[in-house]
Every structure is written in C-alpha cells, then in structure tokens.
Amino acid sequence: MPCRSAAARVRSTISGGNDPCYTPKMSVSRFVVTSRPLHLDDVVRAVGEGGGAPETTAGAVTSFLGLVRRQNLGKRVLRLEYESYEPLAVKAFERIAAEALERWPEVRLAVHHRLGTLEVGEASVAIAAASPHRAEAFSACRYAIERVKQIAPIWKHEFFEGGHVWIEGALADPDDSAAREDAYRRACA
Amino acid sequence: MRVTVRLFARLRDITGAGELTRELPDGATARVLWDLLASEYAELDTYRDAVSAAVNAEYAKMSRRLADGDEVAFLPPVSGG
C-alpha cells in the first residue's frame, strides 16, 4: 500500500513502528472496536499521556497487548475471527473504566479491541492505564483485561488444523459481583 | 408488538440469521422472546442458562419487559480479549 509522501512516511514511521502506512491521528478515542490493526501508541495517546500534555497528572502509564496465540488447548491455531455487538462493546469498555475509577480514583483507561480476521501474532486487544503512581496503573490495566473477558460482547471463532469452534467463556453479566471481585483479586495479586 | 432480535456467534450459526423480527404479546419479557426462539430452533435450548440479553444496546435482565420497536440482543458466553 503506497503512502502519500516521504514526509508522511517519516512521520508515520516515528509513530507507527513497523507499519509504514500508519497515520497517527491527533486525538484518539479511549474506547474503540475496529477492524483495523491495533497500535499500542493509540491507547497510550488516548489516556492523554506521552504527548507532554501540560495538564497531565500521571506519573505512570502501563499497557497490555493481547495477541493471537499459535497454540490453544493443544491445537495449532490458524486464525481467529472476532465479532462483536459493537455499540454495547463500547459501552462495556466505558463501564469497565468507570468501575476502575471506583477502585482507583485517579486511573484513566483506554481499551481498543480488534474485530474481523486475525492471523497468529496479531494484536486482538490493546489497553492502557494512566495513573499518578505505577501500582494503580498496573492493577487497573490487569483489571480491565479481566473485565473485558468477562463482560464485553465480543466472540472469537477459532480456526485450527482440522476444524473450527466458537470460544465461549463467561456469561456476560456486568452485575455479577462475584465475577467483578474475581477480576479485582487478580488485579491486585 | 414487534421487536428486532440480534444474534451473535454460535446463536447466529444455529438460527442462520444475525437479525430476526418477531411479534410478541404486550408485556412480554426478554425470556418470553428467548423461549419463543428456542421453540423454533431446538439447539438454542442448550443456551437457556448461558445466555444474557441487551435491549437497545444496554445490558438487560431476561426478566426485562419489552416495548414495541425494541432491539433485543441475545449474547452467548463471551470470549473477547
């Protein structure tokens, strides 16, 4: 895929790692489902840090990138296909960020989730957590991925050598306090 | 009343449709709608205790009373991340 200009190429190489056609946006939404490849830079920028914003209160940003694994339950994975109930998925991410704020009042989260066909090694989810101190940022980031797995209306269809199967995990109930406590316990382990 | 049903993942595979419309008696709940679908598609019954619902893109209990024009999504167990 050609890029528009040498200047654009240089700019996007700085911001987009190995993707020469990656064009950074000026502002990035915090809660996104998208069929486009994910970039860790985007979630970091979305939590408002890393750009030297003068109003920043953060002293730490932690991030998490979930990847498509080659092996799952002893099977060789060929690819995953993700689908979502998109409007509710975005609301689920907003809810998770609000839950995190109840536990860690100064944490700001961003969650981006990929949809469509993903090859092994591609990123399926990117999360960033900004906080004045590192402990809360690490905990909130872990909490967010646990809650995404519990309640976000997103499904993965796994294609492996010899077949395919819909992966089915948690019953999506945001009011299940036991599940929420489990996520909190893992976050603070 | 008439409602739109959204189905995802394996539920969509079972019914062969991601979107359906159904007529329901006034006062019907999401559970009544689910039971109607399960009577049409027997395989759905295995999800009876493993399905959750959303109405107009907000999480909802299966006991939620529906209104004309609602969009009701049935969610099988999720597997994001």
Tab-separated table of C-alpha atoms in Angstrom:
chain	number	residue	atom	x	y	z
A	1	MET	CA	0.000	0.000	0.000
A	2	PRO	CA	1.633	3.258	-1.063
A	3	CYS	CA	1.931	6.189	1.314
A	4	ARG	CA	1.314	9.729	0.270
A	5	SER	CA	4.656	11.409	0.735
A	6	ALA	CA	8.128	10.981	2.110
A	7	ALA	CA	7.242	13.352	4.950
A	8	ALA	CA	4.175	11.316	5.811
A	9	ARG	CA	6.302	8.191	5.696
A	10	VAL	CA	8.832	9.606	8.114
A	11	ARG	CA	6.119	10.875	10.436
A	12	SER	CA	4.255	7.580	10.456
A	13	THR	CA	7.438	5.568	10.910
A	14	ILE	CA	8.134	7.537	14.064
A	15	SER	CA	4.637	6.988	15.439
A	16	GLY	CA	3.625	3.703	13.912
A	17	GLY	CA	6.526	1.340	14.456
A	18	ASN	CA	6.847	-1.094	11.582
A	19	ASP	CA	3.761	-0.045	9.667
A	20	PRO	CA	4.859	2.472	7.007
A	21	CYS	CA	1.278	3.364	6.186
A	22	TYR	CA	0.209	4.077	9.733
A	23	THR	CA	-1.082	7.624	10.012
A	24	PRO	CA	-1.375	8.906	13.568
A	25	LYS	CA	-4.500	10.823	14.471
A	26	MET	CA	-4.384	13.976	16.535
A	27	SER	CA	-6.742	12.638	19.162
A	28	VAL	CA	-7.680	9.036	19.769
A	29	SER	CA	-10.885	7.682	21.272
A	30	ARG	CA	-10.437	5.804	24.520
A	31	PHE	CA	-12.959	3.063	23.746
A	32	VAL	CA	-12.871	1.517	20.305
A	33	VAL	CA	-13.794	-1.630	18.393
A	34	THR	CA	-12.253	-1.697	14.953
A	35	SER	CA	-11.390	-3.985	12.069
A	36	ARG	CA	-8.119	-2.082	11.608
A	37	PRO	CA	-4.811	-3.226	13.144
A	38	LEU	CA	-4.212	-2.042	16.698
A	39	HIS	CA	-1.322	0.164	17.767
A	40	LEU	CA	-0.142	0.432	21.346
A	41	ASP	CA	0.691	4.094	20.676
A	42	ASP	CA	-3.002	4.788	20.166
A	43	VAL	CA	-4.148	3.625	23.598
A	44	VAL	CA	-1.224	5.337	25.270
A	45	ARG	CA	-2.115	8.566	23.495
A	46	ALA	CA	-5.801	8.036	24.272
A	47	VAL	CA	-5.204	8.124	28.016
A	48	GLY	CA	-3.746	11.549	27.463
A	49	GLU	CA	-0.153	10.802	28.227
A	50	GLY	CA	3.053	10.505	26.298
A	51	GLY	CA	2.390	13.724	24.459
A	52	GLY	CA	3.605	16.047	27.172
A	53	ALA	CA	0.150	17.452	27.879
A	54	PRO	CA	0.688	20.211	30.457
A	55	GLU	CA	-2.407	19.246	32.471
A	56	THR	CA	-1.174	15.717	32.981
A	57	THR	CA	-1.284	14.266	36.475
A	58	ALA	CA	0.044	10.865	35.512
A	59	GLY	CA	3.350	9.522	36.670
A	60	ALA	CA	2.866	6.150	35.028
A	61	VAL	CA	1.249	4.517	32.023
A	62	THR	CA	1.013	0.745	31.829
A	63	SER	CA	-0.184	-1.097	28.759
A	64	PHE	CA	-1.305	-4.531	27.688
A	65	LEU	CA	-1.376	-6.077	24.244
A	66	GLY	CA	-3.225	-9.375	23.742
A	67	LEU	CA	-2.010	-11.458	20.799
A	68	VAL	CA	-3.383	-14.368	18.797
A	69	ARG	CA	-1.534	-17.402	20.145
A	70	ARG	CA	-0.272	-20.201	17.886
A	71	GLN	CA	-1.357	-22.969	20.266
A	72	ASN	CA	-4.633	-23.219	22.132
A	73	LEU	CA	-5.639	-26.274	24.185
A	74	GLY	CA	-3.157	-28.403	22.271
A	75	LYS	CA	-4.406	-27.349	18.853
A	76	ARG	CA	-2.480	-25.445	16.205
A	77	VAL	CA	-4.409	-22.232	15.598
A	78	LEU	CA	-4.620	-20.976	12.016
A	79	ARG	CA	-6.518	-17.731	12.617
A	80	LEU	CA	-9.239	-16.152	14.736
A	81	GLU	CA	-12.330	-14.301	13.595
A	82	TYR	CA	-13.717	-11.825	16.115
A	83	GLU	CA	-17.213	-10.429	16.074
A	84	SER	CA	-18.967	-8.035	18.407
A	85	TYR	CA	-22.187	-6.288	19.265
A	86	GLU	CA	-20.371	-3.053	18.657
A	87	PRO	CA	-22.478	-0.378	20.398
A	88	LEU	CA	-22.657	-2.463	23.568
A	89	ALA	CA	-18.950	-3.333	23.395
A	90	VAL	CA	-18.025	0.340	23.524
A	91	LYS	CA	-20.399	0.824	26.461
A	92	ALA	CA	-18.859	-2.197	28.184
A	93	PHE	CA	-15.421	-0.586	27.914
A	94	GLU	CA	-16.816	2.658	29.339
A	95	ARG	CA	-18.376	0.707	32.203
A	96	ILE	CA	-15.081	-1.060	32.935
A	97	ALA	CA	-13.281	2.291	33.051
A	98	ALA	CA	-15.929	3.624	35.455
A	99	GLU	CA	-15.539	0.545	37.659
A	100	ALA	CA	-11.783	1.049	37.703
A	101	LEU	CA	-12.302	4.663	38.769
A	102	GLU	CA	-14.298	3.451	41.770
A	103	ARG	CA	-11.315	1.355	42.889
A	104	TRP	CA	-8.505	3.620	41.762
A	105	PRO	CA	-9.907	7.175	41.642
A	106	GLU	CA	-7.146	8.689	39.502
A	107	VAL	CA	-6.798	5.961	36.881
A	108	ARG	CA	-7.677	6.691	33.254
A	109	LEU	CA	-8.174	3.693	30.954
A	110	ALA	CA	-8.302	3.164	27.208
A	111	VAL	CA	-9.455	-0.085	25.580
A	112	HIS	CA	-9.226	-0.857	21.868
A	113	HIS	CA	-10.416	-4.226	20.545
A	114	ARG	CA	-9.882	-5.638	17.082
A	115	LEU	CA	-12.624	-7.341	15.039
A	116	GLY	CA	-12.574	-9.483	11.909
A	117	THR	CA	-9.914	-11.957	10.806
A	118	LEU	CA	-6.667	-12.011	12.788
A	119	GLU	CA	-3.601	-14.053	11.969
A	120	VAL	CA	-1.368	-15.629	14.595
A	121	GLY	CA	0.745	-12.976	16.290
A	122	GLU	CA	-1.625	-10.086	15.573
A	123	ALA	CA	-2.934	-7.949	18.424
A	124	SER	CA	-6.562	-8.524	19.385
A	125	VAL	CA	-6.785	-6.077	22.267
A	126	ALA	CA	-4.779	-3.062	23.464
A	127	ILE	CA	-5.246	-1.454	26.866
A	128	ALA	CA	-3.520	1.459	28.584
A	129	ALA	CA	-3.913	2.739	32.123
A	130	ALA	CA	-2.564	6.091	33.271
A	131	SER	CA	-2.207	6.948	36.949
A	132	PRO	CA	-0.174	9.194	39.223
A	133	HIS	CA	1.639	6.101	40.546
A	134	ARG	CA	2.650	2.802	38.964
A	135	ALA	CA	0.907	0.408	41.345
A	136	GLU	CA	-2.568	1.645	40.450
A	137	ALA	CA	-1.729	1.727	36.746
A	138	PHE	CA	-0.576	-1.913	36.751
A	139	SER	CA	-3.604	-3.043	38.757
A	140	ALA	CA	-6.151	-1.147	36.671
A	141	CYS	CA	-4.660	-2.459	33.424
A	142	ARG	CA	-4.956	-6.049	34.682
A	143	TYR	CA	-8.460	-5.385	35.990
A	144	ALA	CA	-9.511	-4.035	32.605
A	145	ILE	CA	-8.424	-7.094	30.614
A	146	GLU	CA	-10.060	-9.440	33.116
A	147	ARG	CA	-13.329	-7.488	32.863
A	148	VAL	CA	-13.147	-7.330	29.053
A	149	LYS	CA	-13.004	-11.119	29.073
A	150	GLN	CA	-15.932	-11.312	31.491
A	151	ILE	CA	-18.466	-8.871	30.083
A	152	ALA	CA	-17.576	-7.376	26.679
A	153	PRO	CA	-19.953	-8.655	23.955
A	154	ILE	CA	-17.144	-9.964	21.763
A	155	TRP	CA	-16.704	-13.505	20.474
A	156	LYS	CA	-13.785	-15.329	18.908
A	157	HIS	CA	-14.241	-18.009	16.289
A	158	GLU	CA	-11.141	-20.169	16.368
A	159	PHE	CA	-9.975	-21.876	13.187
A	160	PHE	CA	-7.457	-24.608	13.903
A	161	GLU	CA	-5.971	-27.513	11.971
A	162	GLY	CA	-8.907	-29.848	11.478
A	163	GLY	CA	-11.820	-27.646	12.418
A	164	HIS	CA	-13.251	-24.519	13.933
A	165	VAL	CA	-15.139	-23.635	17.097
A	166	TRP	CA	-16.731	-20.627	18.760
A	167	ILE	CA	-14.884	-19.983	22.001
A	168	GLU	CA	-17.340	-19.445	24.845
A	169	GLY	CA	-16.134	-18.045	28.147
A	170	ALA	CA	-18.042	-16.030	30.696
A	171	LEU	CA	-21.743	-15.285	30.922
A	172	ALA	CA	-21.843	-11.563	30.135
A	173	ASP	CA	-23.405	-10.182	33.312
A	174	PRO	CA	-21.923	-6.847	34.408
A	175	ASP	CA	-23.860	-7.034	37.695
A	176	ASP	CA	-22.280	-10.344	38.730
A	177	SER	CA	-20.421	-9.085	41.795
A	178	ALA	CA	-18.518	-12.357	42.261
A	179	ALA	CA	-17.017	-12.029	38.788
A	180	ARG	CA	-16.101	-8.424	39.448
A	181	GLU	CA	-14.449	-9.350	42.743
A	182	ASP	CA	-12.522	-12.090	40.962
A	183	ALA	CA	-11.190	-9.551	38.464
A	184	TYR	CA	-10.213	-7.227	41.307
A	185	ARG	CA	-8.468	-10.044	43.173
A	186	ARG	CA	-6.447	-10.947	40.068
A	187	ALA	CA	-5.597	-7.297	39.508
A	188	CYS	CA	-4.188	-6.963	42.999
A	189	ALA	CA	-2.486	-10.361	43.262
B	1	MET	CA	-45.738	-5.531	19.406
B	2	ARG	CA	-42.872	-6.115	17.061
B	3	VAL	CA	-39.250	-6.415	18.139
B	4	THR	CA	-35.937	-6.910	16.381
B	5	VAL	CA	-33.690	-9.734	17.554
B	6	ARG	CA	-29.892	-9.656	17.190
B	7	LEU	CA	-27.967	-12.912	17.448
B	8	PHE	CA	-24.237	-13.456	17.623
B	9	ALA	CA	-21.590	-16.151	17.283
B	10	ARG	CA	-22.958	-19.681	17.747
B	11	LEU	CA	-26.522	-18.385	18.231
B	12	ARG	CA	-26.336	-16.818	14.789
B	13	ASP	CA	-24.992	-20.066	13.341
B	14	ILE	CA	-27.871	-22.037	14.879
B	15	THR	CA	-30.589	-19.761	13.533
B	16	GLY	CA	-28.827	-18.898	10.306
B	17	ALA	CA	-29.617	-15.218	10.817
B	18	GLY	CA	-27.966	-12.367	12.669
B	19	GLU	CA	-31.194	-10.409	12.725
B	20	LEU	CA	-34.833	-11.501	13.020
B	21	THR	CA	-38.121	-9.810	13.798
B	22	ARG	CA	-40.850	-11.336	15.925
B	23	GLU	CA	-44.357	-10.425	17.076
B	24	LEU	CA	-44.882	-10.666	20.832
B	25	PRO	CA	-47.853	-10.106	23.140
B	26	ASP	CA	-47.750	-6.832	25.063
B	27	GLY	CA	-45.848	-7.148	28.319
B	28	ALA	CA	-43.643	-9.943	27.047
B	29	THR	CA	-40.170	-10.187	28.574
B	30	ALA	CA	-36.826	-10.991	27.001
B	31	ARG	CA	-37.244	-14.502	28.467
B	32	VAL	CA	-40.550	-14.937	26.623
B	33	LEU	CA	-38.854	-13.905	23.394
B	34	TRP	CA	-35.988	-16.331	24.049
B	35	ASP	CA	-38.415	-19.183	24.748
B	36	LEU	CA	-40.230	-18.409	21.500
B	37	LEU	CA	-36.960	-18.637	19.564
B	38	ALA	CA	-35.953	-21.808	21.405
B	39	SER	CA	-39.258	-23.378	20.369
B	40	GLU	CA	-38.362	-22.641	16.756
B	41	TYR	CA	-34.687	-23.614	16.983
B	42	ALA	CA	-34.292	-26.535	19.403
B	43	GLU	CA	-30.498	-26.202	19.600
B	44	LEU	CA	-30.884	-22.832	21.302
B	45	ASP	CA	-32.203	-24.606	24.380
B	46	THR	CA	-28.647	-25.635	25.365
B	47	TYR	CA	-28.044	-21.906	25.997
B	48	ARG	CA	-31.071	-21.465	28.237
B	49	ASP	CA	-28.962	-20.764	31.336
B	50	ALA	CA	-25.943	-19.450	29.472
B	51	VAL	CA	-27.440	-16.567	27.531
B	52	SER	CA	-27.607	-12.932	28.546
B	53	ALA	CA	-29.507	-10.092	26.970
B	54	ALA	CA	-29.237	-6.482	25.916
B	55	VAL	CA	-32.118	-4.207	24.992
B	56	ASN	CA	-31.417	-1.242	22.729
B	57	ALA	CA	-27.679	-1.762	23.247
B	58	GLU	CA	-27.831	-1.721	27.056
B	59	TYR	CA	-27.325	-4.763	29.263
B	60	ALA	CA	-30.700	-6.090	30.447
B	61	LYS	CA	-32.052	-8.901	32.598
B	62	MET	CA	-34.005	-11.688	30.940
B	63	SER	CA	-36.950	-10.520	33.044
B	64	ARG	CA	-36.921	-7.142	31.288
B	65	ARG	CA	-40.313	-6.173	29.812
B	66	LEU	CA	-40.027	-5.313	26.147
B	67	ALA	CA	-41.636	-2.494	24.206
B	68	ASP	CA	-42.674	-2.169	20.590
B	69	GLY	CA	-39.670	-1.471	18.397
B	70	ASP	CA	-37.056	-2.698	20.875
B	71	GLU	CA	-33.845	-4.243	19.621
B	72	VAL	CA	-33.134	-7.308	21.742
B	73	ALA	CA	-29.687	-8.872	21.525
B	74	PHE	CA	-29.019	-12.347	22.894
B	75	LEU	CA	-25.424	-12.872	23.936
B	76	PRO	CA	-23.867	-16.334	24.231
B	77	PRO	CA	-20.930	-16.623	26.669
B	78	VAL	CA	-18.348	-14.075	25.595
B	79	SER	CA	-14.713	-14.610	24.599
B	80	GLY	CA	-13.116	-11.258	23.921
B	81	GLY	CA	-9.515	-10.418	24.703
